[in-house]
mmCIF file of C-alpha atoms in Angstrom:
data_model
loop_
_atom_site.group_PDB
_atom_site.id
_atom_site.type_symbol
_atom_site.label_atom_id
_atom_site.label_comp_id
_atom_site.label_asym_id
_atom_site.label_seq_id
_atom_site.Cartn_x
_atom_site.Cartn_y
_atom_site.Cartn_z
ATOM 1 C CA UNK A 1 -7.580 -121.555 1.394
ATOM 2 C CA UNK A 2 -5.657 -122.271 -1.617
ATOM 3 C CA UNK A 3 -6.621 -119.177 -3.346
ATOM 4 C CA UNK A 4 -5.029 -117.502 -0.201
ATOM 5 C CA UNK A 5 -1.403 -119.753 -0.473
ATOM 6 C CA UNK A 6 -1.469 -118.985 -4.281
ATOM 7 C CA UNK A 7 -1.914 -115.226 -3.277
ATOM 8 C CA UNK A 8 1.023 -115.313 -1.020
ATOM 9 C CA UNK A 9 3.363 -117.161 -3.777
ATOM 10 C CA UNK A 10 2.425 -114.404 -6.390
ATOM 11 C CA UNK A 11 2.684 -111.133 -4.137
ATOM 12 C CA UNK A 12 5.997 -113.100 -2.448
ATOM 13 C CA UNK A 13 7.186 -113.919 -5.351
ATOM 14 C CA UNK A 14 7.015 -110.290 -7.089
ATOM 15 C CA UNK A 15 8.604 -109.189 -3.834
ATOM 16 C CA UNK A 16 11.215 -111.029 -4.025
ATOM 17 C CA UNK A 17 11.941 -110.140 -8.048
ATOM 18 C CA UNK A 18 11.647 -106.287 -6.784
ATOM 19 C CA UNK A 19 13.878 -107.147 -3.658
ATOM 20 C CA UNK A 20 16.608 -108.621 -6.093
ATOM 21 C CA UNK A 21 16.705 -105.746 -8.381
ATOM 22 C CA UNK A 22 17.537 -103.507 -5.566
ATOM 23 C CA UNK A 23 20.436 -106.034 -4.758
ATOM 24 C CA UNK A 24 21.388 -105.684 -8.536
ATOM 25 C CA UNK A 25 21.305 -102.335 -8.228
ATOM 26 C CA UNK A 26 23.717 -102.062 -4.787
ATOM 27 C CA UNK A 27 25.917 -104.430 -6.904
ATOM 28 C CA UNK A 28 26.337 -102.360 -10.327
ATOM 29 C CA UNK A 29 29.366 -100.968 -11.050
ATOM 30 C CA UNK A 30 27.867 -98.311 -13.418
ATOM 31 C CA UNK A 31 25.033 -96.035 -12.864
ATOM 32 C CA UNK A 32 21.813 -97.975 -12.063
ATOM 33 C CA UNK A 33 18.967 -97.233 -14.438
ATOM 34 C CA UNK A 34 14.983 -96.496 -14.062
ATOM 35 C CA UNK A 35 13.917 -95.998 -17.010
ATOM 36 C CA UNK A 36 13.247 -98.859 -19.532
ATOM 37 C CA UNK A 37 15.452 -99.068 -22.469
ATOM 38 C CA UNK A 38 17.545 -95.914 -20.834
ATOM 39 C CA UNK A 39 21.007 -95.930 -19.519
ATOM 40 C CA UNK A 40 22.712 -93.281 -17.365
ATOM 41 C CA UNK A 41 26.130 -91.800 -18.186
ATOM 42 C CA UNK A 42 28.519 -92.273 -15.389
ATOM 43 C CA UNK A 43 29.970 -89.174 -16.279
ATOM 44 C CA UNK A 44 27.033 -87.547 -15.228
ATOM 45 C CA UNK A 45 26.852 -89.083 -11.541
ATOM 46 C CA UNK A 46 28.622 -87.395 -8.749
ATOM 47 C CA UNK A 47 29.223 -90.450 -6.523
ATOM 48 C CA UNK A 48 28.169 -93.613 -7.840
ATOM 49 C CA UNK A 49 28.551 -96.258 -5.596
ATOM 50 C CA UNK A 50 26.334 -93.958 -3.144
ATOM 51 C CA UNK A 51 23.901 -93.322 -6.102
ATOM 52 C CA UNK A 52 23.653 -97.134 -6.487
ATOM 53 C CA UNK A 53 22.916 -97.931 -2.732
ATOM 54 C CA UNK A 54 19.884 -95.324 -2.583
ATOM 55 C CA UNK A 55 18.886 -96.592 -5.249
ATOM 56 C CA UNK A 56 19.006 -100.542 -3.760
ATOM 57 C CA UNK A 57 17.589 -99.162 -1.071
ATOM 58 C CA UNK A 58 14.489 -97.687 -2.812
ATOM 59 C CA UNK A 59 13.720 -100.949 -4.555
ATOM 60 C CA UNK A 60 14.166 -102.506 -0.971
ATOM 61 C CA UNK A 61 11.750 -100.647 0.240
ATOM 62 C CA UNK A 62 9.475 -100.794 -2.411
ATOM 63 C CA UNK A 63 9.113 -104.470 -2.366
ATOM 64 C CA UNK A 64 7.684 -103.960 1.149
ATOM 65 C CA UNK A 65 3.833 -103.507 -0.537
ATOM 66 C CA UNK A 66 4.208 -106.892 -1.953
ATOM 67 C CA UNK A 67 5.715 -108.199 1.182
ATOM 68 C CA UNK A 68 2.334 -106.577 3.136
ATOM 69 C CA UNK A 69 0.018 -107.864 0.522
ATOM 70 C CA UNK A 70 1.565 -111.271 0.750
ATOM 71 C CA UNK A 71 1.181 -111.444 4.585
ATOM 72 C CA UNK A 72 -2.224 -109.931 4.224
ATOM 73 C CA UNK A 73 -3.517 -112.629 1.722
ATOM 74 C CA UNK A 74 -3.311 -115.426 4.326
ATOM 75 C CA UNK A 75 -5.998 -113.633 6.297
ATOM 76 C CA UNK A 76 -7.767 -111.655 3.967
ATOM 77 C CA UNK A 77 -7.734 -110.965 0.225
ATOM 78 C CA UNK A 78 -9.328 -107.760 -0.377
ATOM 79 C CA UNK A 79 -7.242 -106.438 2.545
ATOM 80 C CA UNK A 80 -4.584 -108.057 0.353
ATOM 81 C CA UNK A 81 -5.646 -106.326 -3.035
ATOM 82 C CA UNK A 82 -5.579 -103.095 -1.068
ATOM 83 C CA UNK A 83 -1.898 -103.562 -0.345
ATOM 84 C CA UNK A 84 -1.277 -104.384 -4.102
ATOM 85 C CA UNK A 85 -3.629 -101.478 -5.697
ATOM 86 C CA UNK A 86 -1.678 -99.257 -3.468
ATOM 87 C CA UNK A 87 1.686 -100.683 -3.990
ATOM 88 C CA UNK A 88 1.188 -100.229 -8.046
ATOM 89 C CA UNK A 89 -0.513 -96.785 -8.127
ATOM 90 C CA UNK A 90 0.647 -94.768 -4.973
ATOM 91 C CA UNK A 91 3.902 -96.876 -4.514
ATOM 92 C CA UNK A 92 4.734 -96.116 -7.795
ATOM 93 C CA UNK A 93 4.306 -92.560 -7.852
ATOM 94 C CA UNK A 94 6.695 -92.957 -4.883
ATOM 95 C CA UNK A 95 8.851 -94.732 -6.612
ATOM 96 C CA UNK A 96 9.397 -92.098 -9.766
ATOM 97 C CA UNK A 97 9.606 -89.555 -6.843
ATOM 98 C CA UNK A 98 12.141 -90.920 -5.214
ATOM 99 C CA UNK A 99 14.137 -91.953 -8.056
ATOM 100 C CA UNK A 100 13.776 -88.526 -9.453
ATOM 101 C CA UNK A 101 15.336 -86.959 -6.133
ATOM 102 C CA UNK A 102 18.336 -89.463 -6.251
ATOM 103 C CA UNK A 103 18.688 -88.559 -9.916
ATOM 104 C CA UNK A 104 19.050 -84.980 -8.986
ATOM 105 C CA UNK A 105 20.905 -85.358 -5.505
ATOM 106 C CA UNK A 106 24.248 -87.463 -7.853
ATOM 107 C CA UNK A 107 23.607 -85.653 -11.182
ATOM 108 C CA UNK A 108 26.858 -83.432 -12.417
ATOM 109 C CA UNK A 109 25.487 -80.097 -12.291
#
């Protein structure tokens, strides 16, 4: 049992630190960033206060795996690990995707 309530605080936890950069990101006045150690140009953003919210709303969204694995932990850990295997290798896939496509969608063509 306490492996399962130490489980939930970690995958709630890094839920919550995802969750908070998507309110960061709704919150920035300049361009919101993926990439580590990059910035982007707000010159070369169409709209971005709308570039900003889709991007909140990705990291939102992506905070949901933790959020599952969290939830799934108090009744079963490997069901758990699933969510969190999934969450860092298909979720983040998903993630670059979708980043990529709001890049695209805002950039100054």
């Amino acid at each position: 049992m306490e492996g399962a309530i130490i489980g939930c605080i970690v995958y709630f936890g890094c839920a919550i630190l995802i969750y908070c950069i998507g309110i960061y990101a709704r919150r920035c006045k300049k361009p919101m960033w993926f990439w580590s150690g990059t910035e982007v140009d707000p010159a070369t953003i169409t709209d971005v206060k709308q570039y900003n919210n889709e991007n909140a709303r990705m990291w939102k969204l992506y905070s949901l795996w933790y959020v599952a694995a969290g939830i799934a932990a108090i009744w079963n850990s490997i069901v758990a690990v699933m969510f969190l295997v999934l969450g860092c290798t298909v979720g983040m896939v998903i993630l670059v995707a979708t980043y990529n496509k709001i890049h695209e969608k805002y950039r100054v063509k």
